[in-house]
CSV table of C-alpha atoms in Angstrom, one decimal:
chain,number,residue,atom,x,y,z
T,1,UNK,CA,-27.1,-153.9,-143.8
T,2,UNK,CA,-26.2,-154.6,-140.2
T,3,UNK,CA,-24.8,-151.8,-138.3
T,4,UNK,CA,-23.1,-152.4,-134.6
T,5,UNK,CA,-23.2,-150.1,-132.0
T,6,UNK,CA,-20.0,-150.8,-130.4
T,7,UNK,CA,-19.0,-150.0,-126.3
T,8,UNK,CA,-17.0,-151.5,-123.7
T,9,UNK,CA,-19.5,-153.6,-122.2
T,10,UNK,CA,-22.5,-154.3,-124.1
T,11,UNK,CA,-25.2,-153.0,-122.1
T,12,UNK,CA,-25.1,-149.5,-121.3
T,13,UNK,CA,-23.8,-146.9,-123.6
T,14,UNK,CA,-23.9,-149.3,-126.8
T,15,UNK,CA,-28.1,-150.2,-126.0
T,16,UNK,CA,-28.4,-145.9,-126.3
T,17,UNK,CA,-26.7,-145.5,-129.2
T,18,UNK,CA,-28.9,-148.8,-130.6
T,19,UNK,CA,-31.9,-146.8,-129.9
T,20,UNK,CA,-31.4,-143.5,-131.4
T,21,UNK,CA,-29.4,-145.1,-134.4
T,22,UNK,CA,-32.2,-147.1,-135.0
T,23,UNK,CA,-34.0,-143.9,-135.2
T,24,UNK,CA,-31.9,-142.3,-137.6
T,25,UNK,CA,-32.1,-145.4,-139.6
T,26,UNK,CA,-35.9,-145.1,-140.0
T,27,UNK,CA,-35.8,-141.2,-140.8
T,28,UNK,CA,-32.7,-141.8,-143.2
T,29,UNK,CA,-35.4,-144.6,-145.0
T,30,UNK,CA,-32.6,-147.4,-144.5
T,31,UNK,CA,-33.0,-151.0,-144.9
T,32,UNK,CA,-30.7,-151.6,-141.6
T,33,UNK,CA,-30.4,-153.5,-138.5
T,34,UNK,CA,-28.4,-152.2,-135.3
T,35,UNK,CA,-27.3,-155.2,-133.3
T,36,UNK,CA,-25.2,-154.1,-129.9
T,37,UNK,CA,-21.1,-155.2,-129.4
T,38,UNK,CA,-19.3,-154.9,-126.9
T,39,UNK,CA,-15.0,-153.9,-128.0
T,40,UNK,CA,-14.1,-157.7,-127.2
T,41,UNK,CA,-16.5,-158.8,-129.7
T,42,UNK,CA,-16.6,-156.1,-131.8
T,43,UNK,CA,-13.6,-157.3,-134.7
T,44,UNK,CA,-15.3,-160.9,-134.8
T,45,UNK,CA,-19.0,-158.8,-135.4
T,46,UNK,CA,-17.5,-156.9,-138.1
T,47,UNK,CA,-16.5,-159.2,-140.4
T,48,UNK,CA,-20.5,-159.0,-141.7
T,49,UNK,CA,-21.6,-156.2,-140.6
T,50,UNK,CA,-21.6,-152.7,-143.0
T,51,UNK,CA,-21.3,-150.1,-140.2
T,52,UNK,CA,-19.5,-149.5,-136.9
T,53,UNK,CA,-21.0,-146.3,-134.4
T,54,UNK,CA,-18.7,-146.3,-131.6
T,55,UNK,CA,-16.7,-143.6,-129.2
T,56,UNK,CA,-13.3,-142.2,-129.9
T,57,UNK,CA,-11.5,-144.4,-127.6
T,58,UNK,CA,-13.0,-147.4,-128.8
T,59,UNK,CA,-12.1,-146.5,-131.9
T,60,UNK,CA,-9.0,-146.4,-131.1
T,61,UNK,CA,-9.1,-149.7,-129.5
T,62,UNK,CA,-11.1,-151.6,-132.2
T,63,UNK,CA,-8.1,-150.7,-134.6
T,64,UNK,CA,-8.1,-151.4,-138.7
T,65,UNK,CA,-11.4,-153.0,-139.6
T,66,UNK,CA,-12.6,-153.4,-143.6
T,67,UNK,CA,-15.6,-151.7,-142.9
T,68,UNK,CA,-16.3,-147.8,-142.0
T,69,UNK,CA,-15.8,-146.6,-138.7
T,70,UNK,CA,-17.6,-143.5,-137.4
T,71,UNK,CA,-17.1,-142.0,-134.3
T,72,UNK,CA,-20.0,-140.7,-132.0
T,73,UNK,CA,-19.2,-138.1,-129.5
T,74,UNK,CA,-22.5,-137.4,-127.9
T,75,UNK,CA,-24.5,-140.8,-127.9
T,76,UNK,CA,-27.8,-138.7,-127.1
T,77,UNK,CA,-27.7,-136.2,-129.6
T,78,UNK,CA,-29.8,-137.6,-132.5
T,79,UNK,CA,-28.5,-135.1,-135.4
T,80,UNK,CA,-25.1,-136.2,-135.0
T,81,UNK,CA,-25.6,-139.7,-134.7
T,82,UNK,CA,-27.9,-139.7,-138.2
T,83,UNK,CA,-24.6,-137.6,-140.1
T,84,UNK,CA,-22.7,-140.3,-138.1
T,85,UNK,CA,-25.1,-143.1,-139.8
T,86,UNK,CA,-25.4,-140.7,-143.5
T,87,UNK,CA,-21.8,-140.5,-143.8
T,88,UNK,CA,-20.6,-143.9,-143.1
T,89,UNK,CA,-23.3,-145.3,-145.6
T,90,UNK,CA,-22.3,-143.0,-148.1
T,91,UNK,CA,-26.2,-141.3,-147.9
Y,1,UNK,CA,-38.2,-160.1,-122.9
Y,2,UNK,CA,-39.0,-158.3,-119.9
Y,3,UNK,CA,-40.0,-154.8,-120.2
Y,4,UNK,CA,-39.6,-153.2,-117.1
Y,5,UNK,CA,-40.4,-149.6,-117.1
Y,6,UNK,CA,-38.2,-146.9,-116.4
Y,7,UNK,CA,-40.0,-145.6,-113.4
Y,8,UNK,CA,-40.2,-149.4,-111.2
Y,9,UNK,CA,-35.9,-149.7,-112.3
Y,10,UNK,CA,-35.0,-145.9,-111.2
Y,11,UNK,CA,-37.2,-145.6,-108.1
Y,12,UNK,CA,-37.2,-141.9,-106.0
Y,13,UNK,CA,-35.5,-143.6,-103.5
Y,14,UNK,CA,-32.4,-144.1,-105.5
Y,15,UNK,CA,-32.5,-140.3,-106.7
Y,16,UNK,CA,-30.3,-138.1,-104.8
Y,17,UNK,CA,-29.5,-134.3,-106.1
Y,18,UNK,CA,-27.0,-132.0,-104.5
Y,19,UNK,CA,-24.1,-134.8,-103.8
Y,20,UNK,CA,-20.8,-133.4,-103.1
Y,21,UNK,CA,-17.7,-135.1,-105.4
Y,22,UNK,CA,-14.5,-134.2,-105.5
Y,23,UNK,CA,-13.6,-136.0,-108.6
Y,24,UNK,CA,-14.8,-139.3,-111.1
Y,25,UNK,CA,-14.8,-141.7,-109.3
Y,26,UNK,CA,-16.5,-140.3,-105.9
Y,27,UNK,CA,-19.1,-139.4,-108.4
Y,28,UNK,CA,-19.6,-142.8,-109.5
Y,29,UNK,CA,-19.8,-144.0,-105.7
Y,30,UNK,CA,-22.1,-141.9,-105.4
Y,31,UNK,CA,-24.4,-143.5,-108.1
Y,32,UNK,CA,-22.7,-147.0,-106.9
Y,33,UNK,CA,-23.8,-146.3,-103.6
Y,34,UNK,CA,-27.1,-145.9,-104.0
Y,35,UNK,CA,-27.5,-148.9,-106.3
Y,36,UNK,CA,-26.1,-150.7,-103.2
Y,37,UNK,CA,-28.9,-148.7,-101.3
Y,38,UNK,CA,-31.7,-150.0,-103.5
Y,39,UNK,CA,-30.6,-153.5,-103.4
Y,40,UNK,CA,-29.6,-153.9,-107.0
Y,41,UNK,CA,-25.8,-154.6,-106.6
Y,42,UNK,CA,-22.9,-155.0,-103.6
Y,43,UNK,CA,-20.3,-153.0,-102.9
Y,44,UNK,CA,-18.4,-154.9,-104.9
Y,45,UNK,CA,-20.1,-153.4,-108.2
Y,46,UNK,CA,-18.6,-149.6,-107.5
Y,47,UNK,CA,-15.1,-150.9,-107.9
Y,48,UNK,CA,-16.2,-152.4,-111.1
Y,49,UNK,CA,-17.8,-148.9,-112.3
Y,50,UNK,CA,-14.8,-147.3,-111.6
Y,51,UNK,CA,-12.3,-150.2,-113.2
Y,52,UNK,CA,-14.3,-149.7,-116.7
Y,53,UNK,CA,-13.2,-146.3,-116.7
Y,54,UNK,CA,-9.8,-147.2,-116.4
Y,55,UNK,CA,-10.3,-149.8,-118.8
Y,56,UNK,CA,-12.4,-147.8,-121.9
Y,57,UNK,CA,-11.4,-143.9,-121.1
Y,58,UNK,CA,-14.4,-141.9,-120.1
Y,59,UNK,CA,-16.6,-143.0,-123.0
Y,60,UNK,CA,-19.5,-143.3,-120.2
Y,61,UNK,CA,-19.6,-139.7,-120.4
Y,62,UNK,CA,-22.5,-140.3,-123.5
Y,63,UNK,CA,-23.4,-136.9,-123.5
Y,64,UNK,CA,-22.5,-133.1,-122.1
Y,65,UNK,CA,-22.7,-133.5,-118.7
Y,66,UNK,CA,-24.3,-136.9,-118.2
Y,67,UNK,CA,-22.3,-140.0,-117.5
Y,68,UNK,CA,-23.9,-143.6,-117.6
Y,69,UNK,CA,-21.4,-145.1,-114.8
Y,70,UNK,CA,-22.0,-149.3,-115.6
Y,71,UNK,CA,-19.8,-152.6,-115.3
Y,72,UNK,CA,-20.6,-155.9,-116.8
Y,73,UNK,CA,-23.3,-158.3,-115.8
Y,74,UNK,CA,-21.5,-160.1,-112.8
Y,75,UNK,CA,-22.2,-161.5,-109.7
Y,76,UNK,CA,-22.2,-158.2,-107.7
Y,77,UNK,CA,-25.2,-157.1,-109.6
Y,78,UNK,CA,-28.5,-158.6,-107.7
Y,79,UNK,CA,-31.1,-157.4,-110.0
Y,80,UNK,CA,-31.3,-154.7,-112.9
Y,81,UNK,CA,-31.8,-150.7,-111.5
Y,82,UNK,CA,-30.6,-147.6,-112.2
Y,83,UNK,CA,-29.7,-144.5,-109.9
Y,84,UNK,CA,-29.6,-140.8,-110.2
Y,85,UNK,CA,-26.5,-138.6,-108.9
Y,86,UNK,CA,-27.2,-135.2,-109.5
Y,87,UNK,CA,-23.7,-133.2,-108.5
Y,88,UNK,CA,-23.6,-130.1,-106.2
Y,89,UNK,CA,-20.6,-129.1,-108.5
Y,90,UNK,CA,-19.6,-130.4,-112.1
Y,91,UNK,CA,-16.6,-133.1,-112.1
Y,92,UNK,CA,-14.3,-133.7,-115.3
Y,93,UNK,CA,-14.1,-137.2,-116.3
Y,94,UNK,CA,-11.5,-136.7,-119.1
Y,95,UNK,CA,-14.0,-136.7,-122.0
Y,96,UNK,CA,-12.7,-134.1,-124.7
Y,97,UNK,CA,-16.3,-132.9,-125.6
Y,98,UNK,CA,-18.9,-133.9,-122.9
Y,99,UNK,CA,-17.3,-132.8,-119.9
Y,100,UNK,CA,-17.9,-131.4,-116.8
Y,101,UNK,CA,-20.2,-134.5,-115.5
Y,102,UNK,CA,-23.4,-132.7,-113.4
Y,103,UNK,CA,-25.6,-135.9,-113.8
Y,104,UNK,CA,-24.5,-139.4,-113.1
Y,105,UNK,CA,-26.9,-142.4,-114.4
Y,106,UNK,CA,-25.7,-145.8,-112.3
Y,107,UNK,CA,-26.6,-148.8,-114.1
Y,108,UNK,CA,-26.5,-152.6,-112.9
Y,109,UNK,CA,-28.0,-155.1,-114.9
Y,110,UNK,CA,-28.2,-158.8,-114.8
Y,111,UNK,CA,-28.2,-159.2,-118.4
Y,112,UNK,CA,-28.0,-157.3,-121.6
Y,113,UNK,CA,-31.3,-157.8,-122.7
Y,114,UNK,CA,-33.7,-157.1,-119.7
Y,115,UNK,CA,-33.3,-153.4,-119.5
Y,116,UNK,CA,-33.3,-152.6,-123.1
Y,117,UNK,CA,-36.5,-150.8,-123.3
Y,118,UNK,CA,-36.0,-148.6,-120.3
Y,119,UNK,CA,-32.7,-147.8,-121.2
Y,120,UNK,CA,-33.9,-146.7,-124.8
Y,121,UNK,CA,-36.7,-144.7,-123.0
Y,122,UNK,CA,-34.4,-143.1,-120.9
Y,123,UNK,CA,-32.3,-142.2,-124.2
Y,124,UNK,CA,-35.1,-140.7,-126.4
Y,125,UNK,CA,-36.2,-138.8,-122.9
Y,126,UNK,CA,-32.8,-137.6,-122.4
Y,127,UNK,CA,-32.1,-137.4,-126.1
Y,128,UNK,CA,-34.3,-133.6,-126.2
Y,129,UNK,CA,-31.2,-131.0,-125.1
Y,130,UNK,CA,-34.4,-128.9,-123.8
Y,131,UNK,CA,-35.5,-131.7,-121.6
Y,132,UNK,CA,-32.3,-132.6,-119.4
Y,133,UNK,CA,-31.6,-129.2,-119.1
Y,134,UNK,CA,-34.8,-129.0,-117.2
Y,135,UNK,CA,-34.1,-132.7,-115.3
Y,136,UNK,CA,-30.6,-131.6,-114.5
Y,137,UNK,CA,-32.0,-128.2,-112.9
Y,138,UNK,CA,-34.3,-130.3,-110.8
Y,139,UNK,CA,-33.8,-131.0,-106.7
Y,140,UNK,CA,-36.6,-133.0,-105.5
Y,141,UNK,CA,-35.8,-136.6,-106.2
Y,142,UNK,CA,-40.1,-137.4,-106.3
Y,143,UNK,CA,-40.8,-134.9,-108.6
Y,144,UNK,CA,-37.7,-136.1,-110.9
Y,145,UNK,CA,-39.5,-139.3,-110.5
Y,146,UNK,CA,-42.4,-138.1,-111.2
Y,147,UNK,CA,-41.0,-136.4,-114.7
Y,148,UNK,CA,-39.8,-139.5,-115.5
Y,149,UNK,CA,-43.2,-141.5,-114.8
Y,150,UNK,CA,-45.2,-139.2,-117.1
Y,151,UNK,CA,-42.6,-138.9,-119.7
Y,152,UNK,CA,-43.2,-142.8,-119.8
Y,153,UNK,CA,-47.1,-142.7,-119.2
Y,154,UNK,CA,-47.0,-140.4,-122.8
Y,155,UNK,CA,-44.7,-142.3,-124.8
């Protein structure tokens, strides 16, 4: 499964949430890669990926997609962002 | 890929505690400004900091009290660095759970790729609640520096 961290830009907020998703990923025992979006991007990446971690706002932005969309508040907080991960793969 | 470390893109020279903001976005001139200092982006790249707020809502704000103030790749950035803003006195940025901002992290970066590891070491570092309690209590920009060179040196 491919998960995207989504943020405005690509490089900043979105590359931290990469990193300690990938994280949760491996302590969750996942078979899943986290690629990096940025929101203008984001609906086209979608379409094939299983996953979306992404701020409220953004959320907001990104709109109705056919896959789950789970919001992050604090992108460094590690328990959070593995519920985040558990819940929207149904673990 | 380049892997540059943490400690050569966030020099003590472009760590500053103590800075007085009024609000947001003198907070992320601060941090702007001393990317401009360090050579890493023009003037030009604070406006663009700021404009991505507007743009996104505070979303930088990435944890409680920390903000990663960025912009895009663009041709204000001249190479990839990071600066440190610690705040005299929190500023809210409008996030409903992170707020007030003590800590600013400015980022410019040429690409998306080339910062990727330091970035992610800077998250896992930051990522411990114990640990950037203890950063953001910190005032001497060299021995910040130096937290964040041995952090590296034992990952």
């Amino acid at each position: 499964m491919r998960i995207l961290a989504v943020c405005g830009m690509g490089i900043g907020t979105s590359v931290l949430l990469k990193a300690n998703a990938e994280k949760a990923v491996r302590e969750l025992g996942l078979d899943a890669e986290v690629e990096v979006a940025d929101i203008g991007t984001a609906r086209g990446a979608a379409a094939t990926a299983g996953l979306v971690l992404t701020s409220g706002e953004l959320a907001a932005e990104l709109g109705d997609v056919d896959i789950p969309v789970v919001v992050v508040a604090n992108f460094m907080d590690a328990e959070e962002i593995r519920r985040a991960i558990a819940e929207g793969t149904g673990r | 890929m380049a892997d540059t470390s943490l400690s050569t893109l966030l020099p003590a020279d472009a760590i500053v505690t103590g800075i007085a903001a009024e609000d947001w976005r003198a907070a992320i001139r601060a941090a702007g400004e001393l990317l401009v200092a360090g050579g890493a982006a023009t003037s030009d790249y604070i406006g663009q900091m700021q404009a991505a707020v507007d743009e996104y809502g505070p979303y930088i704000v990435i944890a409680p009290g920390l903000a990663l103030a960025h912009a895009r790749p663009s041709e204000a950035v001249l190479h990839t660095g990071m600066s440190w803003a610690g705040l005299a006195r929190p500023v809210a940025f409008g996030h409903p759970q992170n707020d007030p901002v003590e800590l600013v992290i400015g980022l410019a970066a040429v690409d998306h790729d080339g910062h990727s590891g330091a970035l992610s070491r800077l998250a896992r570092m930051l990522g411990d609640p114990e640990r950037l309690r203890e950063l953001k209590k910190m005032r001497e920009p060299r021995a910040i520096h130096e937290a964040i060179t041995e952090y590296e040196r034992g990952e």
